[in-house]
XYZ file of C-alpha atoms in Angstrom:
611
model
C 17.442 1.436 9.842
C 18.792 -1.769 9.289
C 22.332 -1.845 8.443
C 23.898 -2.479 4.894
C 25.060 -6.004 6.020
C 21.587 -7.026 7.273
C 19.892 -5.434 4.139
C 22.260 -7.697 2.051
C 21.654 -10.396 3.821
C 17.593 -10.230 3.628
C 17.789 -9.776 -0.747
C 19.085 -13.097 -0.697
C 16.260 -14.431 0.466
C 13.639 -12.540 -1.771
C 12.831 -14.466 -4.235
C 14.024 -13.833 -7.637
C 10.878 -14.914 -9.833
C 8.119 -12.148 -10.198
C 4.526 -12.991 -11.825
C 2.043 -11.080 -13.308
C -1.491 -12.400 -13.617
C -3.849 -10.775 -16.010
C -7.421 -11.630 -15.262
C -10.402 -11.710 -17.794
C -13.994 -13.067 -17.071
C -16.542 -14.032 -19.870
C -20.290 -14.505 -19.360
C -20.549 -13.270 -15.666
C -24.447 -13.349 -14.374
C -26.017 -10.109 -15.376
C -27.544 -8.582 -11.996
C -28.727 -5.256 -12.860
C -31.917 -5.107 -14.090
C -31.360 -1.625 -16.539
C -27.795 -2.588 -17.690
C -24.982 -5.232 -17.274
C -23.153 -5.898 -14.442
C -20.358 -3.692 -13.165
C -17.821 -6.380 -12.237
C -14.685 -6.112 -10.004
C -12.362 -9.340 -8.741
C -10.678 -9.587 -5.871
C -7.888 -11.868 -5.333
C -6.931 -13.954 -1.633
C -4.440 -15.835 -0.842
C -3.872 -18.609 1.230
C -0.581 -18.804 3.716
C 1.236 -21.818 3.637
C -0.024 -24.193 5.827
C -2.914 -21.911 7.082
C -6.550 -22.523 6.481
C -7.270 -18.371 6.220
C -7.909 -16.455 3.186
C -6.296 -12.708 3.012
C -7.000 -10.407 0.513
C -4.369 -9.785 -1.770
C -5.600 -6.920 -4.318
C -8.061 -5.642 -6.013
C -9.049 -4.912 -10.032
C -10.652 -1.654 -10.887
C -14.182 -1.767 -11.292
C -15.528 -2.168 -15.280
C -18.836 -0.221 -15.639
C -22.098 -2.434 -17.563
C -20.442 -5.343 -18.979
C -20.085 -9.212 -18.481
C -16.933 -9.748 -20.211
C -14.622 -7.431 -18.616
C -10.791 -7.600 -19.628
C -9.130 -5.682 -16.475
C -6.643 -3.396 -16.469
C -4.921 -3.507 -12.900
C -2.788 -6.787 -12.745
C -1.737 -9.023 -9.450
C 1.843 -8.605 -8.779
C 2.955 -11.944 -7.116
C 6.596 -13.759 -6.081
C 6.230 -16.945 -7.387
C 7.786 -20.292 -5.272
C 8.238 -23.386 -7.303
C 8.710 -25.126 -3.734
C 5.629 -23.756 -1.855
C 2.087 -24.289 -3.450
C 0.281 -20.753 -3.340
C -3.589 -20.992 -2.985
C -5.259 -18.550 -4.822
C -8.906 -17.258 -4.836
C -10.715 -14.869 -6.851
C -14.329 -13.285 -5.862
C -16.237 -12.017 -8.522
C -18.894 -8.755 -7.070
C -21.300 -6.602 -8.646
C -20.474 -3.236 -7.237
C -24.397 -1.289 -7.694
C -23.036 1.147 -4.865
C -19.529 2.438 -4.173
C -21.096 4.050 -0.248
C -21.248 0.156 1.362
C -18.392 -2.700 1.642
C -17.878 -4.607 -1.119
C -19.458 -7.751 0.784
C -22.800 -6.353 0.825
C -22.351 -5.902 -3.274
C -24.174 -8.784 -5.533
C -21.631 -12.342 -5.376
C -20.862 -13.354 -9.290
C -18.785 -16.264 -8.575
C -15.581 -17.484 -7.055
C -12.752 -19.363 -8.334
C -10.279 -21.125 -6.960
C -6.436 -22.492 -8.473
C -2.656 -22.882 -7.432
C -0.228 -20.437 -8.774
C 1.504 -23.006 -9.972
C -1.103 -24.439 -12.013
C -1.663 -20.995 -14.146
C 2.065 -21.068 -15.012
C 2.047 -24.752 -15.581
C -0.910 -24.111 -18.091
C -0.321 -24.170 -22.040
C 1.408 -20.742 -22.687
C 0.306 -19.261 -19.208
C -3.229 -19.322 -19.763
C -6.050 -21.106 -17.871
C -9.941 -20.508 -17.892
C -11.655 -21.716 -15.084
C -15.538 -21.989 -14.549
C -17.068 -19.608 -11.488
C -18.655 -21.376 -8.763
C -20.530 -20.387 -5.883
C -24.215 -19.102 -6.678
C -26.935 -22.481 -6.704
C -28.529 -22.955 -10.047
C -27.321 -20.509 -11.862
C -23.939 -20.263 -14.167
C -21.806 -18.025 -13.144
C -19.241 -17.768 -16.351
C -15.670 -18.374 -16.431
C -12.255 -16.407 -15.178
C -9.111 -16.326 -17.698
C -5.895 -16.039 -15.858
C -3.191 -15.251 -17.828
C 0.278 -15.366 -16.072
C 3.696 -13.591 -17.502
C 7.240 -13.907 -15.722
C 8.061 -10.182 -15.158
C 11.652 -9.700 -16.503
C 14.087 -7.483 -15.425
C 14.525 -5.325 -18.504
C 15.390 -8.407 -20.852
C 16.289 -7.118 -24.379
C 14.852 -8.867 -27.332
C 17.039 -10.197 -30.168
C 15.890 -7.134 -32.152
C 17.172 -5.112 -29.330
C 20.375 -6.666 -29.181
C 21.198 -6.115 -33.182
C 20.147 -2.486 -32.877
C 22.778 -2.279 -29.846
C 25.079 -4.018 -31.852
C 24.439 -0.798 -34.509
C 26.182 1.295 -32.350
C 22.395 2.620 -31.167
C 20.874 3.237 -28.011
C 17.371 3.887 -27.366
C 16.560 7.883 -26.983
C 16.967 9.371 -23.899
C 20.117 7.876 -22.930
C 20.485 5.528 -19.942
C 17.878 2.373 -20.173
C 14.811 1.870 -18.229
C 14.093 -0.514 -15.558
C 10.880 -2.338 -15.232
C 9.876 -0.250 -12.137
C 10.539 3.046 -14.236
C 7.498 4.885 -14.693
C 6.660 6.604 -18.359
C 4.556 9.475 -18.633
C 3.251 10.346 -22.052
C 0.125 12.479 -23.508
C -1.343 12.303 -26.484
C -3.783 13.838 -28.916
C -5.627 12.823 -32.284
C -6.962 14.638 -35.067
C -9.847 14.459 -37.606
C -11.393 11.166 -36.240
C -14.269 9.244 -37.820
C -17.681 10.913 -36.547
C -19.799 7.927 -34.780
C -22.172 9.966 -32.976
C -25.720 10.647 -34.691
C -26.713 13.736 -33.064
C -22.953 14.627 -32.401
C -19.358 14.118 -32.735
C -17.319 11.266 -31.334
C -16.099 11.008 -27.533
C -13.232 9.273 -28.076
C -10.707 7.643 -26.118
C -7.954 4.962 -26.460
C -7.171 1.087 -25.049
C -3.299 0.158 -24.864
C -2.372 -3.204 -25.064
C 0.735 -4.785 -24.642
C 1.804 -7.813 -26.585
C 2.043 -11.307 -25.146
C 5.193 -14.263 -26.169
C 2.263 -15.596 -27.859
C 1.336 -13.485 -29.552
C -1.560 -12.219 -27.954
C -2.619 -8.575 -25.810
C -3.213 -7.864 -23.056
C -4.517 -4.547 -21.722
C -2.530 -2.060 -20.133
C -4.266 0.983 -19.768
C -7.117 3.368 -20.837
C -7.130 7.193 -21.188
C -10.226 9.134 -19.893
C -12.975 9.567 -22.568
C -13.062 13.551 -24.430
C -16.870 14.558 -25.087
C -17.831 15.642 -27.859
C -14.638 16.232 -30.156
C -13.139 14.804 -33.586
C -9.674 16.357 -32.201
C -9.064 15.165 -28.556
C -6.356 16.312 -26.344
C -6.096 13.616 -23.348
C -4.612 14.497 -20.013
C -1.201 13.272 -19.343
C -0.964 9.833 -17.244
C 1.829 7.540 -16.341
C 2.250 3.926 -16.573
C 5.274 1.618 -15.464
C 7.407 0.518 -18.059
C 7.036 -3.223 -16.905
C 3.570 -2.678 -17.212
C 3.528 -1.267 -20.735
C 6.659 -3.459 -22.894
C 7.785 -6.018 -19.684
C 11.443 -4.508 -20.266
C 11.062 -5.346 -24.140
C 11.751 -2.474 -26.058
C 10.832 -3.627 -29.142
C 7.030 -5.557 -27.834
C 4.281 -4.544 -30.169
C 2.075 -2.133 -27.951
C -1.224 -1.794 -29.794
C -3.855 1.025 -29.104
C -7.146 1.354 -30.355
C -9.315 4.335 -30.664
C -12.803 4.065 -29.404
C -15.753 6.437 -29.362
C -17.545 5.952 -25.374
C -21.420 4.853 -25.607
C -23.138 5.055 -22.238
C -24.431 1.566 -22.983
C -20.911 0.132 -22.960
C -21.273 -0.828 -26.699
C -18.272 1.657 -27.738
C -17.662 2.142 -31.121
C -14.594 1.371 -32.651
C -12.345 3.901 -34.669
C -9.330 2.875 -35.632
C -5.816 1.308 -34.531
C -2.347 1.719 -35.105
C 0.604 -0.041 -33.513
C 4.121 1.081 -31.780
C 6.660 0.121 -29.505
C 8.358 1.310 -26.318
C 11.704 2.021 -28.646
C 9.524 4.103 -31.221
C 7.617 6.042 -28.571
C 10.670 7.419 -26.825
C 11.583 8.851 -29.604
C 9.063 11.448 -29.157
C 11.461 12.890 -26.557
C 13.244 14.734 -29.505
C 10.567 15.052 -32.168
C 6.783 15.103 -31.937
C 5.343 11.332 -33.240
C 2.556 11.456 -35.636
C 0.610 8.023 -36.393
C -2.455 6.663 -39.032
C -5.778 5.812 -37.233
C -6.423 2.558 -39.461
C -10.150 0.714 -39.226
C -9.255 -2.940 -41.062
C -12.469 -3.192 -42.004
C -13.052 -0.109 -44.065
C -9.867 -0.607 -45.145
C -10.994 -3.566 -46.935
C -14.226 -2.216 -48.236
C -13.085 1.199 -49.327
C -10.587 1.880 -52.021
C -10.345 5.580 -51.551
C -9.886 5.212 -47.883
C -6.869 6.934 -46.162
C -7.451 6.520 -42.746
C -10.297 7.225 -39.674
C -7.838 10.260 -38.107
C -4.120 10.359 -36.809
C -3.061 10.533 -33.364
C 0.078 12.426 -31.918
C 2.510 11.737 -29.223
C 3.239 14.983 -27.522
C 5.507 14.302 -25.299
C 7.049 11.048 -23.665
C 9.227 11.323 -20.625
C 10.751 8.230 -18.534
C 11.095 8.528 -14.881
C 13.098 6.106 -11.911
C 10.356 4.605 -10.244
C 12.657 3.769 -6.795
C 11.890 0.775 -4.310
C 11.825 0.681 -0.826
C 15.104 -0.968 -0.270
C 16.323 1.904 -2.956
C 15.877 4.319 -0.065
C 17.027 2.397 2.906
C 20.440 1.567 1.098
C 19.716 5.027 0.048
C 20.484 5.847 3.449
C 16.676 6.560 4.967
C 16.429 6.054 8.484
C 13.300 4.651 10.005
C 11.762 5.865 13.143
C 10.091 4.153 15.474
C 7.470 5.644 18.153
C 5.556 3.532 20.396
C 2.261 4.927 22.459
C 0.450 2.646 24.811
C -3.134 2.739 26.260
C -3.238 3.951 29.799
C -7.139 4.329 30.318
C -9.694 2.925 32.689
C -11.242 0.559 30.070
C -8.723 -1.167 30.269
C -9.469 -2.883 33.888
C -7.444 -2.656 37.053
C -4.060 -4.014 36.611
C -4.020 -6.312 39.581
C -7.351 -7.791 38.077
C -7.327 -11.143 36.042
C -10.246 -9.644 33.595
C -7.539 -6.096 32.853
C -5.651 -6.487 29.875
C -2.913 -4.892 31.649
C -2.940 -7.396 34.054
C 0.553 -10.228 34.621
C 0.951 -13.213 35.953
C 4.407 -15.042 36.822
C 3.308 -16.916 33.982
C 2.035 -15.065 31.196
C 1.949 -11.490 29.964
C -0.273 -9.368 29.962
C -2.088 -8.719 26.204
C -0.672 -5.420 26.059
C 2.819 -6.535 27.178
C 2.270 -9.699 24.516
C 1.521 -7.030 21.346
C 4.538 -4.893 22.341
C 6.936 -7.705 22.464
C 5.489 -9.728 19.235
C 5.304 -6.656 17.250
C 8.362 -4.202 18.892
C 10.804 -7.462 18.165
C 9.854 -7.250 14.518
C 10.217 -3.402 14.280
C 13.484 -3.196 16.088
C 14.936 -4.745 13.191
C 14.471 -1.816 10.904
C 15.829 1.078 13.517
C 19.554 1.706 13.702
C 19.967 2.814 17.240
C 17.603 0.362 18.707
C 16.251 3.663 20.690
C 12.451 3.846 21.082
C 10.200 7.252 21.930
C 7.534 5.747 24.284
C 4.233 7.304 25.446
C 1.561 6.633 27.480
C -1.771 8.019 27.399
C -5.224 8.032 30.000
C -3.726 7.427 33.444
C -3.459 9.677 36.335
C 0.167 9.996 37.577
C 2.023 11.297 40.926
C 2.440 13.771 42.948
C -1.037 15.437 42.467
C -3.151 12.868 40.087
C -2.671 15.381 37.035
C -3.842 14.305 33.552
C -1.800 14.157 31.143
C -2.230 13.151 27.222
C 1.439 12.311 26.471
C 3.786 11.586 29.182
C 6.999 9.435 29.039
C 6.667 6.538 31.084
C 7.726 6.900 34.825
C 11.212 5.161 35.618
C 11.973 4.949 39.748
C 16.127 5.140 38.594
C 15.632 8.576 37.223
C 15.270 10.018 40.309
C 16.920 12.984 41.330
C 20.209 11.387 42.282
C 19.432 7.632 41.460
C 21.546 5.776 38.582
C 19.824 5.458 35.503
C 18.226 2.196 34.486
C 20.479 0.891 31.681
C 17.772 -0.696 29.521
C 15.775 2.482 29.611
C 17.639 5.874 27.283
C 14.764 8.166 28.674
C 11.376 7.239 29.350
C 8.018 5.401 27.825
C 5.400 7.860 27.031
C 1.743 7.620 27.839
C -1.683 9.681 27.256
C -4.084 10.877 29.133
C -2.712 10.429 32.149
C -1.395 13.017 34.706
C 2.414 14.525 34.483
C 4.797 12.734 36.532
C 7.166 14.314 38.971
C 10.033 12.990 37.537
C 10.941 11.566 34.409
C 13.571 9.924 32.045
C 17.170 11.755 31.791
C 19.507 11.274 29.146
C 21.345 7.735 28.436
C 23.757 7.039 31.332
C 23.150 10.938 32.497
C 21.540 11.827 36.317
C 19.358 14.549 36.633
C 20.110 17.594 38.335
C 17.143 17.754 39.381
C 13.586 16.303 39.043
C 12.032 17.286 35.624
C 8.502 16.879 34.253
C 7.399 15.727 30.425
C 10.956 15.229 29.138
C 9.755 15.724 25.886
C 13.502 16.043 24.548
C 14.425 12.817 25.520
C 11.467 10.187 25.638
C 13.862 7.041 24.269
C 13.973 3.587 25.486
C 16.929 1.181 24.471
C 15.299 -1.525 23.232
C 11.667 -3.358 23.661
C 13.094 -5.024 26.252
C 13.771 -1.205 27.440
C 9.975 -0.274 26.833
C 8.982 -3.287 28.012
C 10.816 -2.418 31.971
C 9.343 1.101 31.306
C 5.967 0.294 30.536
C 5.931 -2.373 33.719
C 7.509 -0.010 35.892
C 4.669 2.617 34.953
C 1.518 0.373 35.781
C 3.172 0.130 39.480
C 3.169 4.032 39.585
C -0.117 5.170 37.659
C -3.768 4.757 37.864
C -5.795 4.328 35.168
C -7.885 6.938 33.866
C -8.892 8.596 30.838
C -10.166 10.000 28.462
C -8.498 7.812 25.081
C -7.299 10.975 23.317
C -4.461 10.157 20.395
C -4.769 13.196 18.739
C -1.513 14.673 21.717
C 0.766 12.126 20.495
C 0.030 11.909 16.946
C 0.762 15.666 17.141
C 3.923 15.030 18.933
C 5.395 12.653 16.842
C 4.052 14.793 13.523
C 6.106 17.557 15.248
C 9.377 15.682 15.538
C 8.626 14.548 11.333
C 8.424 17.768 10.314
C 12.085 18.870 11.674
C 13.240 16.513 8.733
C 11.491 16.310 5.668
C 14.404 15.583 2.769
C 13.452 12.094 3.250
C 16.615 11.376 5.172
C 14.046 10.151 8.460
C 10.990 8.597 8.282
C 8.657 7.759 11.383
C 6.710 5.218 12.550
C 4.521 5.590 15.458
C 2.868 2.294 16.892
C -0.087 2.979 18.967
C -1.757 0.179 21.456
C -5.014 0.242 22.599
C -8.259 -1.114 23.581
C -10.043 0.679 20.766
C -12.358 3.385 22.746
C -11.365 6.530 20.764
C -12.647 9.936 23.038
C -11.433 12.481 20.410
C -12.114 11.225 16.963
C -12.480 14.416 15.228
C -9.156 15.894 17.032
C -7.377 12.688 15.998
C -8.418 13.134 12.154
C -7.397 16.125 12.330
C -4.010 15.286 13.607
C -4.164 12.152 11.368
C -4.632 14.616 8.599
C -2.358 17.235 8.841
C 0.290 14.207 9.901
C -0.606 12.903 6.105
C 1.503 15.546 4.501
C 4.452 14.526 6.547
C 7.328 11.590 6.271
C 5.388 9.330 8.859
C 2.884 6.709 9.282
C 0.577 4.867 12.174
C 0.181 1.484 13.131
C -2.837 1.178 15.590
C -2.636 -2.347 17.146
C -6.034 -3.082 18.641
C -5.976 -5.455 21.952
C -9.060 -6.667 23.528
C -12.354 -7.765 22.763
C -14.019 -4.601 22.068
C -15.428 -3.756 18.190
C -12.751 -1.744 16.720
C -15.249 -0.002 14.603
C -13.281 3.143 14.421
C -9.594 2.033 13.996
C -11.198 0.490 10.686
C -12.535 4.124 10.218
C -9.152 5.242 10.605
C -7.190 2.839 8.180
C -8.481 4.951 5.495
C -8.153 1.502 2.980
C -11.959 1.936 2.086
C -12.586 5.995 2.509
C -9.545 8.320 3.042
C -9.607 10.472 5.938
C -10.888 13.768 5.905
C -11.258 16.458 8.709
C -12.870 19.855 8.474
C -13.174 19.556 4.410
C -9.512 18.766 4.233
C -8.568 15.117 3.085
C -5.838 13.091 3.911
C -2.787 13.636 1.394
C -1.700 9.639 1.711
C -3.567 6.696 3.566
C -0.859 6.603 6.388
C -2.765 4.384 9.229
C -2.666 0.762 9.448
C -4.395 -1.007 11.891
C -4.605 -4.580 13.141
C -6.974 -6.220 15.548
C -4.403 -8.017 17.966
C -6.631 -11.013 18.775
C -6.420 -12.602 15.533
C -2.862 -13.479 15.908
C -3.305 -15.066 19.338
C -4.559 -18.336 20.227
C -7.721 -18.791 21.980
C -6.242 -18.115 25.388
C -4.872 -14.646 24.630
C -1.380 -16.506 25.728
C 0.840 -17.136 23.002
C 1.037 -15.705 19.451
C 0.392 -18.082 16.332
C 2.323 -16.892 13.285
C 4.859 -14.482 14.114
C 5.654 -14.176 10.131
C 1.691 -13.356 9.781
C 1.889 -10.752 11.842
C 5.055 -9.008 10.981
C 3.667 -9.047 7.617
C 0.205 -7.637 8.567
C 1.745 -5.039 11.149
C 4.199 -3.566 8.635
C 2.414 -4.529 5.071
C 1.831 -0.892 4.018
C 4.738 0.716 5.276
C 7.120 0.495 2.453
C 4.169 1.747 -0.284
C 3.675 4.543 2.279
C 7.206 5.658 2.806
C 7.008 5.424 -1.128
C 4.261 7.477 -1.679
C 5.525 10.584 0.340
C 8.861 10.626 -1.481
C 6.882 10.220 -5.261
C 4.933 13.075 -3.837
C 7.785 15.228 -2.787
C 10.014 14.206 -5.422
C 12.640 12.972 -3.180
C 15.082 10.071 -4.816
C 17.642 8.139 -2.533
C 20.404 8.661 -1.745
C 23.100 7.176 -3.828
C 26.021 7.982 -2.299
C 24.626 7.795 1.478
C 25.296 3.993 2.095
C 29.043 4.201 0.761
């Protein structure tokens, strides 16, 4: 973990402006020949100074309609000095089984950051582009400064009452509410039925305006729907304005995507947590029949159950907190690999140049040894045969010649660097600054190295002492490191394990397995792919597309990360192009990761850890 000087020292350079964009598309080509199009967006951005487009995010997919208004926003840090690139793909997603790039192309769009805020009142349509002869519609970006809490005038004079909002202590913007509601005696729209009714939040805009927020699940068949509970940020739902007008209509759900409306009535964050003390009851009102009817009351009431407001904690929140990260590293000992006196092996070193496996440790260990404390690293190997006797072994700690039996110990190494598949060695690492009594096999207790510099020694010691092998099994040291996680599961540790490889996976069921059961516990896996080879089933593994599963059992959290190695290298394999590119790539999921096993166990930092 990094310490509390270092942490402070890296939120002064985060930047301190947040933007939400909002994105809306009218008149989208209509691909499907039975019904409309079911559009989704995705949004890339381009690195300064870099030609390459990375995805950014993702909308939700809107079912038969070509004027979607999405729900799911982009989240973005905004620089006033740097101009940020954006693009947005427009698909038609007929199949959910196949990548999105195989879906129907609607359009593209492309725009600065800075020209969305710059735009009257945030706002800026822009025609799609990108299919010959046809026209493809336009996008509406809509981009909001996300505050931190900011209290409106109205908010301040209520204050100044001697009032606080219910519930006690405020919210912050990362807070997450969870509320359910229910209605009763809603307008019938259904001809052979009732209504299936569900609701549209929308949050208001400085101008004026909404913007959608969220949608409940649709209730068949009912006049008096209960929906399920759900949970939405606070930033999401009022920005940190208490007072914002939230509006929600009440629809009834046609399979056509013509839904019917019922009926809206409109609140604020301030009025709904009252319902934490008394149950909120409010008039389903339909303008129009309003207008036409003089004996009409309403078209139903809906009722807030229940309302609850819940610390939605950060990253840094648990590393202040006190949360101590990690970090394993595993390296690929096998025979694909080549010989390591042989130009063509990726283990193979010149005077001049490392070898690509030696490159990826270094690039990405130098980044990662930030974030640990003690700066000591667990290091396997796996696939080699090792001495005496050529015995295989799956997870061994890396051979050092000063922990022989009566040798000094090698002061960059604090034990060993482990390995897989390879055979057990006859010796192996002793404790920092300790000599063996005698030689020992698998030190398993104490596979540390200080440093990459440390692994890096190991790890170049080893390829003088071990011959490549095989089979590429990771499920061993998955298992080992999942081991070691669950000692410690308060959220006081989290691990990291890095694997390197060339990508030839022998036990793919045995590692989803481990990958699964590993899921349920305060750890995640980087898989750094070196080589040329397809890496077909490290992309299998990520688990960004479908989660894993093994035996019917699916993976709790998506906990794997993997990046292909050769696309932050320059054509010679020799030097690496954007250090920041990669840190960012290696370690871009880690923090939501780490997050998503404490929301799941319910862990919160520690508040008084880092004093």
């Amino acid at each position: 973990m990094a310490a509390p000087g270092a942490l402070e020292a890296a939120a002064g350079s985060v930047p301190g402006t947040k933007v939400e964009l909002t994105v809306s598309c009218r008149n989208l080509l209509d691909m499907d020949t039975f019904s409309k199009s079911d559009p989704v967006v995705i949004l890339f951005v381009q690195g300064t100074g870099s030609s390459e487009w990375k995805e950014f995010g993702r909308t939700e997919v809107i079912d038969n309609t070509l004027n979607p208004d999405f729900v799911r926003k982009f989240v973005l840090d905004y620089y006033f000095e740097e101009k940020q690139n954006l693009r947005f793909d427009v698909y038609n997603v007929d199949s959910k089984s196949c990548s999105i790039y195989k879906q129907d192309f609607l359009g593209q769009a492309f725009v600065a950051l800075g020209e969305v805020i710059g735009s009257q009142r945030g706002r800026l349509e822009r025609a799609l582009t990108g299919v010959p002869g046809k026209r493809c519609g336009t996008i509406l970006l809509l981009a909001e400064e996300l505050s931190n809490c900011r209290v409106s005038a109205a908010s301040a004079r209520y204050r100044s009452a001697g009032q606080e909002l219910a519930g006690g202590d405020s919210p912050r913007p990362q807070d997450i509410v969870t509320m359910q509601l229910c209605a009763n005696k809603l307008d019938k729209k259904d001809f052979f039925g009732k209504s299936d009714p569900f609701l549209v939040f929308y949050r208001s805009n400085e101008d004026g305006t909404f913007t959608i927020c969220h949608k409940t699940e649709v209730v068949k068949n009912t006049l008096n729907p209960v929906w399920q509970p759900f949970t939405i940020p606070v930033r999401a739902l009022c920005n940190g304005d208490y007072d914002r007008t939230v509006k929600i209509d009440v629809y009834d759900w046609d399979r056509d995507g013509s839904h019917d409306f019922i009926g809206e009535f409109a609140t604020s964050y301030r009025e709904l947590s009252r319902a934490q003390s008394q149950f909120t009851v409010y008039e389903v009102l339909n303008p129009r029949k309003k207008c036409k009817k003089k004996k009409y009351v309403n078209s139903g009431t809906v009722t807030l159950l229940s309302f609850s407001v819940e610390s939605e904690f950060t990253f840094v929140d648990y590393i202040r907190g006190g949360t101590q990260l990690n970090f394993t590293v595993a390296i690929d000992f096998t025979a694909s690999n080549g010989l390591p006196s042989q130009p063509t092996s990726l283990h193979y070193a010149s005077p001049y140049q490392l070898s690509a496996y030696a490159l990826a440790l270094k690039a990405v260990g130098e980044i990662i040894q930030d974030y640990d404390s003690d700066k000591l690293f667990p290091a396997y190997g796996f696939g080699a045969k090792l001495p005496p006797d050529g015995k295989i072994s799956h997870q061994f700690p890396l051979v050092r010649p000063a922990a022989r039996l009566g040798e000094p110990v090698v002061a960059g190494c604090g034990g060993g660097l482990w390995g897989w598949g390879a055979a057990s060695p006859a010796t192996s690492c002793p404790a920092p600054r300790q000599r063996p009594s005698r030689p020992q096999n698998n030190n398993v207790d104490n596979p540390s190295c200080a440093g990459i510099e440390g692994v890096l020694e190991s790890y170049l010691q080893s390829l003088r002492t071990v011959q490549l092998y095989g089979p590429t099994n990771f499920a061993p040291v998955i298992n080992q490191v999942a081991g070691t996680a669950a000692q410690v599961t308060d959220g006081s540790q989290y691990h990291v394990l890095l694997i390197i490889t060339d990508g030839v996976i022998s036990d793919m069921m045995q590692t989803k397995e481990a990958i699964v059961t590993a899921s349920a516990l305060p750890m995640s896996i980087i898989i750094v792919g070196v080589g040329p080879a397809e890496f077909d089933a490290m992309e299998e593994l990520d688990g960004d597309e479908v989660r894993v599963s093994s035996r019917g059992r699916y993976a709790e959290r998506d906990i794997v990360q993997f990046v292909p190695f050769r696309d932050y290298v320059d054509e010679a394999g020799s030097q690496v192009r954007s250090m920041a590119r990669l840190a960012k790539d290696v370690l871009a999921e880690i923090p939501e990761q780490l997050l998503s096993y404490m929301r799941g166990r319910g862990i919160e930092p520690r508040r008084n850890a880092a004093q």
